[in-house]
């Protein structure tokens, strides 16, 4: 996130990549950005299973991770990674994936990660 880069002394424009307003934070990217909210709505077929208004990203993530089983937590983590990856592709390469491709990438990454861990365990 640009806010994090700025704290580390990296000179970047703090405005949001798409809308250009305010500062880009984790809460904005994952919970407030209309593009991301559209992704979540698509994933959950029209309704969100969590509240996004007036909640800090860290608090939201802690709530998800503390209330969900391991499988659901793994899926959320991969979903967040896919949203982040797509956001960077959109920002820096002007290349945006469809909702379906974002979620498929998350599932594929989770499957590959589990397969690699399983193979490592067998050694």
JSON list of C-alpha atoms in Angstrom, two decimals:
[
{"chain": "A", "resi": 1, "resn": "UNK", "atom": "CA", "xyz": [0.00, 0.00, 0.00]},
{"chain": "A", "resi": 2, "resn": "UNK", "atom": "CA", "xyz": [1.19, 3.45, -0.76]},
{"chain": "A", "resi": 3, "resn": "UNK", "atom": "CA", "xyz": [0.78, 4.53, 2.87]},
{"chain": "A", "resi": 4, "resn": "UNK", "atom": "CA", "xyz": [3.25, 1.82, 3.90]},
{"chain": "A", "resi": 5, "resn": "UNK", "atom": "CA", "xyz": [5.73, 2.78, 1.15]},
{"chain": "A", "resi": 6, "resn": "UNK", "atom": "CA", "xyz": [5.62, 6.41, 2.28]},
{"chain": "A", "resi": 7, "resn": "UNK", "atom": "CA", "xyz": [6.35, 5.42, 5.90]},
{"chain": "A", "resi": 8, "resn": "UNK", "atom": "CA", "xyz": [9.46, 3.64, 4.60]},
{"chain": "A", "resi": 9, "resn": "UNK", "atom": "CA", "xyz": [10.67, 6.79, 2.89]},
{"chain": "A", "resi": 10, "resn": "UNK", "atom": "CA", "xyz": [9.76, 5.78, -0.66]},
{"chain": "A", "resi": 11, "resn": "UNK", "atom": "CA", "xyz": [8.51, 8.72, -2.66]},
{"chain": "A", "resi": 12, "resn": "UNK", "atom": "CA", "xyz": [5.12, 7.76, -4.17]},
{"chain": "A", "resi": 13, "resn": "UNK", "atom": "CA", "xyz": [1.88, 9.57, -4.88]},
{"chain": "A", "resi": 14, "resn": "UNK", "atom": "CA", "xyz": [-0.32, 8.59, -1.91]},
{"chain": "A", "resi": 15, "resn": "UNK", "atom": "CA", "xyz": [-3.58, 8.93, -3.84]},
{"chain": "A", "resi": 16, "resn": "UNK", "atom": "CA", "xyz": [-5.62, 5.91, -4.74]},
{"chain": "A", "resi": 17, "resn": "UNK", "atom": "CA", "xyz": [-4.68, 4.36, -8.04]},
{"chain": "A", "resi": 18, "resn": "UNK", "atom": "CA", "xyz": [-8.10, 4.40, -9.67]},
{"chain": "A", "resi": 19, "resn": "UNK", "atom": "CA", "xyz": [-10.07, 7.23, -8.09]},
{"chain": "A", "resi": 20, "resn": "UNK", "atom": "CA", "xyz": [-7.17, 9.51, -7.12]},
{"chain": "A", "resi": 21, "resn": "UNK", "atom": "CA", "xyz": [-8.74, 10.60, -3.84]},
{"chain": "A", "resi": 22, "resn": "UNK", "atom": "CA", "xyz": [-7.33, 10.39, -0.31]},
{"chain": "A", "resi": 23, "resn": "UNK", "atom": "CA", "xyz": [-4.64, 7.96, 0.83]},
{"chain": "A", "resi": 24, "resn": "UNK", "atom": "CA", "xyz": [-4.46, 4.33, -0.22]},
{"chain": "A", "resi": 25, "resn": "UNK", "atom": "CA", "xyz": [-4.54, 2.10, 2.88]},
{"chain": "A", "resi": 26, "resn": "UNK", "atom": "CA", "xyz": [-5.14, -1.62, 3.43]},
{"chain": "A", "resi": 27, "resn": "UNK", "atom": "CA", "xyz": [-8.64, -0.82, 4.73]},
{"chain": "A", "resi": 28, "resn": "UNK", "atom": "CA", "xyz": [-9.37, 1.09, 1.55]},
{"chain": "A", "resi": 29, "resn": "UNK", "atom": "CA", "xyz": [-7.96, -1.55, -0.82]},
{"chain": "A", "resi": 30, "resn": "UNK", "atom": "CA", "xyz": [-9.69, -4.56, 0.76]},
{"chain": "A", "resi": 31, "resn": "UNK", "atom": "CA", "xyz": [-12.86, -3.11, 2.33]},
{"chain": "A", "resi": 32, "resn": "UNK", "atom": "CA", "xyz": [-13.78, 0.29, 0.87]},
{"chain": "A", "resi": 33, "resn": "UNK", "atom": "CA", "xyz": [-12.71, 0.37, -2.76]},
{"chain": "A", "resi": 34, "resn": "UNK", "atom": "CA", "xyz": [-15.77, -0.02, -4.99]},
{"chain": "A", "resi": 35, "resn": "UNK", "atom": "CA", "xyz": [-13.85, -2.34, -7.32]},
{"chain": "A", "resi": 36, "resn": "UNK", "atom": "CA", "xyz": [-12.96, -4.63, -4.42]},
{"chain": "A", "resi": 37, "resn": "UNK", "atom": "CA", "xyz": [-16.48, -4.52, -2.99]},
{"chain": "A", "resi": 38, "resn": "UNK", "atom": "CA", "xyz": [-17.73, -5.58, -6.41]},
{"chain": "A", "resi": 39, "resn": "UNK", "atom": "CA", "xyz": [-15.30, -8.52, -6.27]},
{"chain": "A", "resi": 40, "resn": "UNK", "atom": "CA", "xyz": [-16.58, -9.57, -2.84]},
{"chain": "A", "resi": 41, "resn": "UNK", "atom": "CA", "xyz": [-20.22, -9.21, -3.93]},
{"chain": "A", "resi": 42, "resn": "UNK", "atom": "CA", "xyz": [-19.54, -11.37, -7.02]},
{"chain": "A", "resi": 43, "resn": "UNK", "atom": "CA", "xyz": [-17.81, -13.97, -4.88]},
{"chain": "A", "resi": 44, "resn": "UNK", "atom": "CA", "xyz": [-20.69, -14.20, -2.43]},
{"chain": "A", "resi": 45, "resn": "UNK", "atom": "CA", "xyz": [-23.44, -13.97, -5.07]},
{"chain": "A", "resi": 46, "resn": "UNK", "atom": "CA", "xyz": [-24.85, -10.59, -4.12]},
{"chain": "A", "resi": 47, "resn": "UNK", "atom": "CA", "xyz": [-24.46, -10.27, -0.37]},
{"chain": "A", "resi": 48, "resn": "UNK", "atom": "CA", "xyz": [-21.44, -9.87, 1.86]},
{"chain": "A", "resi": 49, "resn": "UNK", "atom": "CA", "xyz": [-21.01, -12.22, 4.84]},
{"chain": "A", "resi": 50, "resn": "UNK", "atom": "CA", "xyz": [-19.13, -9.49, 6.71]},
{"chain": "A", "resi": 51, "resn": "UNK", "atom": "CA", "xyz": [-19.43, -5.80, 7.52]},
{"chain": "A", "resi": 52, "resn": "UNK", "atom": "CA", "xyz": [-17.11, -3.43, 5.66]},
{"chain": "A", "resi": 53, "resn": "UNK", "atom": "CA", "xyz": [-18.29, 0.01, 6.79]},
{"chain": "A", "resi": 54, "resn": "UNK", "atom": "CA", "xyz": [-16.28, 1.80, 9.47]},
{"chain": "A", "resi": 55, "resn": "UNK", "atom": "CA", "xyz": [-14.02, -1.13, 10.27]},
{"chain": "A", "resi": 56, "resn": "UNK", "atom": "CA", "xyz": [-10.25, -1.20, 10.30]},
{"chain": "A", "resi": 57, "resn": "UNK", "atom": "CA", "xyz": [-8.64, -3.77, 8.03]},
{"chain": "A", "resi": 58, "resn": "UNK", "atom": "CA", "xyz": [-6.59, -5.30, 10.86]},
{"chain": "A", "resi": 59, "resn": "UNK", "atom": "CA", "xyz": [-9.67, -5.70, 13.06]},
{"chain": "A", "resi": 60, "resn": "UNK", "atom": "CA", "xyz": [-11.64, -7.17, 10.15]},
{"chain": "A", "resi": 61, "resn": "UNK", "atom": "CA", "xyz": [-8.90, -9.66, 9.29]},
{"chain": "A", "resi": 62, "resn": "UNK", "atom": "CA", "xyz": [-8.48, -10.71, 12.95]},
{"chain": "A", "resi": 63, "resn": "UNK", "atom": "CA", "xyz": [-12.23, -11.29, 13.16]},
{"chain": "A", "resi": 64, "resn": "UNK", "atom": "CA", "xyz": [-12.23, -13.42, 10.00]},
{"chain": "A", "resi": 65, "resn": "UNK", "atom": "CA", "xyz": [-9.21, -15.46, 11.08]},
{"chain": "A", "resi": 66, "resn": "UNK", "atom": "CA", "xyz": [-10.47, -15.99, 14.63]},
{"chain": "A", "resi": 67, "resn": "UNK", "atom": "CA", "xyz": [-14.01, -17.03, 13.71]},
{"chain": "A", "resi": 68, "resn": "UNK", "atom": "CA", "xyz": [-13.50, -19.17, 10.61]},
{"chain": "A", "resi": 69, "resn": "UNK", "atom": "CA", "xyz": [-12.18, -22.69, 10.31]},
{"chain": "A", "resi": 70, "resn": "UNK", "atom": "CA", "xyz": [-8.77, -23.35, 8.72]},
{"chain": "A", "resi": 71, "resn": "UNK", "atom": "CA", "xyz": [-10.13, -24.04, 5.25]},
{"chain": "A", "resi": 72, "resn": "UNK", "atom": "CA", "xyz": [-12.14, -20.80, 5.14]},
{"chain": "A", "resi": 73, "resn": "UNK", "atom": "CA", "xyz": [-9.15, -18.83, 6.49]},
{"chain": "A", "resi": 74, "resn": "UNK", "atom": "CA", "xyz": [-6.93, -20.26, 3.76]},
{"chain": "A", "resi": 75, "resn": "UNK", "atom": "CA", "xyz": [-9.47, -19.23, 1.13]},
{"chain": "A", "resi": 76, "resn": "UNK", "atom": "CA", "xyz": [-9.75, -15.67, 2.50]},
{"chain": "A", "resi": 77, "resn": "UNK", "atom": "CA", "xyz": [-5.96, -15.29, 2.54]},
{"chain": "A", "resi": 78, "resn": "UNK", "atom": "CA", "xyz": [-5.71, -16.40, -1.09]},
{"chain": "A", "resi": 79, "resn": "UNK", "atom": "CA", "xyz": [-8.64, -14.14, -2.02]},
{"chain": "A", "resi": 80, "resn": "UNK", "atom": "CA", "xyz": [-6.86, -11.17, -0.46]},
{"chain": "A", "resi": 81, "resn": "UNK", "atom": "CA", "xyz": [-3.67, -12.04, -2.31]},
{"chain": "A", "resi": 82, "resn": "UNK", "atom": "CA", "xyz": [-5.58, -12.30, -5.60]},
{"chain": "A", "resi": 83, "resn": "UNK", "atom": "CA", "xyz": [-7.27, -8.94, -5.03]},
{"chain": "A", "resi": 84, "resn": "UNK", "atom": "CA", "xyz": [-3.87, -7.39, -4.22]},
{"chain": "A", "resi": 85, "resn": "UNK", "atom": "CA", "xyz": [-2.24, -8.99, -7.27]},
{"chain": "A", "resi": 86, "resn": "UNK", "atom": "CA", "xyz": [-5.07, -7.81, -9.54]},
{"chain": "A", "resi": 87, "resn": "UNK", "atom": "CA", "xyz": [-4.88, -4.31, -8.04]},
{"chain": "A", "resi": 88, "resn": "UNK", "atom": "CA", "xyz": [-1.17, -4.16, -8.89]},
{"chain": "A", "resi": 89, "resn": "UNK", "atom": "CA", "xyz": [-1.77, -5.44, -12.42]},
{"chain": "A", "resi": 90, "resn": "UNK", "atom": "CA", "xyz": [-4.45, -2.82, -12.89]},
{"chain": "A", "resi": 91, "resn": "UNK", "atom": "CA", "xyz": [-2.30, -0.03, -11.41]},
{"chain": "A", "resi": 92, "resn": "UNK", "atom": "CA", "xyz": [1.04, -0.78, -13.03]},
{"chain": "A", "resi": 93, "resn": "UNK", "atom": "CA", "xyz": [0.19, -2.72, -16.20]},
{"chain": "A", "resi": 94, "resn": "UNK", "atom": "CA", "xyz": [-3.31, -1.39, -16.95]},
{"chain": "A", "resi": 95, "resn": "UNK", "atom": "CA", "xyz": [-4.47, -5.02, -17.04]},
{"chain": "A", "resi": 96, "resn": "UNK", "atom": "CA", "xyz": [-7.56, -5.96, -15.02]},
{"chain": "A", "resi": 97, "resn": "UNK", "atom": "CA", "xyz": [-8.88, -9.50, -14.56]},
{"chain": "A", "resi": 98, "resn": "UNK", "atom": "CA", "xyz": [-12.51, -10.54, -14.43]},
{"chain": "A", "resi": 99, "resn": "UNK", "atom": "CA", "xyz": [-14.14, -11.50, -11.13]},
{"chain": "A", "resi": 100, "resn": "UNK", "atom": "CA", "xyz": [-14.07, -15.14, -12.13]},
{"chain": "A", "resi": 101, "resn": "UNK", "atom": "CA", "xyz": [-10.37, -15.08, -13.01]},
{"chain": "A", "resi": 102, "resn": "UNK", "atom": "CA", "xyz": [-9.45, -13.41, -9.70]},
{"chain": "A", "resi": 103, "resn": "UNK", "atom": "CA", "xyz": [-11.22, -16.12, -7.68]},
{"chain": "A", "resi": 104, "resn": "UNK", "atom": "CA", "xyz": [-9.90, -18.90, -9.91]},
{"chain": "A", "resi": 105, "resn": "UNK", "atom": "CA", "xyz": [-6.35, -17.61, -9.41]},
{"chain": "A", "resi": 106, "resn": "UNK", "atom": "CA", "xyz": [-6.90, -17.69, -5.65]},
{"chain": "A", "resi": 107, "resn": "UNK", "atom": "CA", "xyz": [-8.16, -21.29, -5.74]},
{"chain": "A", "resi": 108, "resn": "UNK", "atom": "CA", "xyz": [-5.34, -22.36, -8.06]},
{"chain": "A", "resi": 109, "resn": "UNK", "atom": "CA", "xyz": [-2.73, -20.78, -5.83]},
{"chain": "A", "resi": 110, "resn": "UNK", "atom": "CA", "xyz": [-4.21, -22.45, -2.75]},
{"chain": "A", "resi": 111, "resn": "UNK", "atom": "CA", "xyz": [-4.26, -25.83, -4.49]},
{"chain": "A", "resi": 112, "resn": "UNK", "atom": "CA", "xyz": [-0.65, -25.47, -5.70]},
{"chain": "A", "resi": 113, "resn": "UNK", "atom": "CA", "xyz": [0.53, -24.33, -2.27]},
{"chain": "A", "resi": 114, "resn": "UNK", "atom": "CA", "xyz": [-1.10, -27.31, -0.58]},
{"chain": "A", "resi": 115, "resn": "UNK", "atom": "CA", "xyz": [0.37, -29.70, -3.15]},
{"chain": "A", "resi": 116, "resn": "UNK", "atom": "CA", "xyz": [3.86, -28.29, -2.64]},
{"chain": "A", "resi": 117, "resn": "UNK", "atom": "CA", "xyz": [3.52, -28.50, 1.14]},
{"chain": "A", "resi": 118, "resn": "UNK", "atom": "CA", "xyz": [2.31, -32.09, 0.84]},
{"chain": "A", "resi": 119, "resn": "UNK", "atom": "CA", "xyz": [5.29, -32.97, -1.37]},
{"chain": "A", "resi": 120, "resn": "UNK", "atom": "CA", "xyz": [7.68, -31.33, 1.11]},
{"chain": "A", "resi": 121, "resn": "UNK", "atom": "CA", "xyz": [6.14, -33.34, 3.94]},
{"chain": "A", "resi": 122, "resn": "UNK", "atom": "CA", "xyz": [6.77, -36.58, 2.03]},
{"chain": "A", "resi": 123, "resn": "UNK", "atom": "CA", "xyz": [10.53, -35.89, 1.78]}
]
